[in-house]
Amino acid sequence: MILLFTSNHCAWCEVLKNMLLEKYEEFGQLDTIYEVNVDVHYHIAEAYGILVVPTLVAGMQKITGVPTETDLRSFILQITSGAKAKGKKVPASSFLREARKIQKTQVQEESPLRST
């Protein structure tokens, strides 16, 4: 499981999301990523010691800010190799689906305007 910590006012968070989508196409199979909006879920951010967004967390590994392509690739390879070593199979279709679902739910809860 990967946690992507973001904020409503973070332009770099969108950059990192796009990088993750590109890596999804490259690798085809990644862990499930959950987007955690620190503006809404500040208690989760505090529990993980998140001070800067965007931040990626997977187990004991953490990347703060927007990583280089090489660093992101290395991060993903370490995570996926660890999951394979533990015998886990992660379906590619799950990648960022939860993040989009969470984001859509947050928009609906926070705004009187509904997105279509």
XYZ file of C-alpha atoms in Angstrom:
116
model
C 0.000 0.000 0.000
C 1.240 3.463 -0.913
C -0.081 6.637 0.705
C 0.039 9.828 -1.351
C -0.320 12.850 0.930
C -1.706 15.896 -0.882
C -3.364 19.235 -0.175
C -6.105 21.272 -1.824
C -3.655 24.069 -2.638
C -0.717 21.958 -3.801
C 0.154 22.381 -7.483
C 3.061 19.916 -7.192
C 0.672 17.213 -5.978
C -0.919 17.099 -9.442
C 2.532 16.814 -11.004
C 3.312 13.790 -8.827
C -0.082 12.197 -9.597
C 0.662 12.515 -13.317
C 4.099 10.972 -12.811
C 2.478 8.053 -10.976
C 0.031 7.535 -13.838
C 2.945 7.383 -16.281
C 4.692 4.820 -14.081
C 1.472 2.799 -13.983
C 1.609 2.519 -17.764
C 5.301 1.593 -17.604
C 5.083 -1.049 -14.880
C 1.531 -2.289 -15.457
C 1.260 -3.591 -11.888
C 1.681 -1.463 -8.800
C 0.450 -1.393 -5.226
C -2.789 0.327 -4.444
C -2.328 4.039 -3.850
C -4.518 5.953 -1.434
C -4.604 9.726 -1.638
C -4.753 11.385 1.771
C -5.755 15.048 1.699
C -3.953 16.629 4.666
C -6.447 19.507 4.771
C -9.207 17.036 5.609
C -7.329 14.155 7.234
C -4.741 16.096 9.223
C -4.745 13.449 11.973
C -3.451 10.825 9.505
C -0.752 13.232 8.324
C 0.275 13.850 11.939
C 0.446 10.107 12.628
C 2.859 9.667 9.701
C 4.857 12.806 10.522
C 3.973 14.518 7.231
C 5.134 18.137 7.142
C 5.381 18.686 3.375
C 3.151 17.739 0.443
C 3.316 15.900 -1.807
C 4.731 12.962 0.124
C 4.687 9.278 -0.786
C 4.818 6.700 2.014
C 5.126 2.935 1.642
C 6.045 0.973 4.740
C 9.168 2.578 6.160
C 10.032 4.369 2.902
C 9.127 7.997 2.304
C 9.622 10.455 -0.562
C 8.917 14.124 0.134
C 8.305 16.586 -2.677
C 8.364 15.737 -6.363
C 11.002 13.064 -6.982
C 13.109 12.725 -10.084
C 12.001 10.061 -12.567
C 14.874 7.862 -11.391
C 14.001 8.220 -7.704
C 10.317 7.479 -8.323
C 11.193 4.456 -10.432
C 13.523 3.164 -7.705
C 10.848 3.737 -5.036
C 8.273 1.792 -7.065
C 10.698 -1.031 -7.860
C 11.530 -1.445 -4.177
C 7.847 -1.565 -3.247
C 6.821 -3.972 -5.992
C 9.778 -6.279 -5.386
C 8.880 -6.364 -1.686
C 5.245 -7.230 -2.474
C 6.316 -10.023 -4.834
C 8.699 -11.385 -2.215
C 5.807 -11.582 0.235
C 3.668 -13.401 -2.317
C 1.182 -10.574 -2.828
C -0.415 -10.054 -6.206
C -1.584 -6.513 -6.850
C -3.957 -5.969 -9.779
C -2.989 -3.149 -12.096
C -6.594 -1.952 -12.327
C -6.532 -0.894 -8.664
C -3.882 1.779 -9.207
C -5.171 5.244 -8.242
C -8.808 4.116 -8.482
C -9.138 4.565 -4.735
C -7.391 7.931 -4.891
C -9.850 9.214 -7.450
C -12.778 7.835 -5.455
C -11.493 9.495 -2.282
C -10.901 12.793 -4.083
C -14.395 12.793 -5.610
C -15.945 12.055 -2.218
C -13.991 14.876 -0.603
C -15.100 17.354 -3.263
C -18.718 16.381 -2.721
C -18.402 16.683 1.069
C -16.519 19.975 1.082
C -18.338 21.910 -1.613
C -22.001 22.771 -2.102
C -21.328 22.424 -5.839
C -21.460 18.872 -7.148
C -19.034 17.749 -9.798
C -20.384 15.847 -12.774
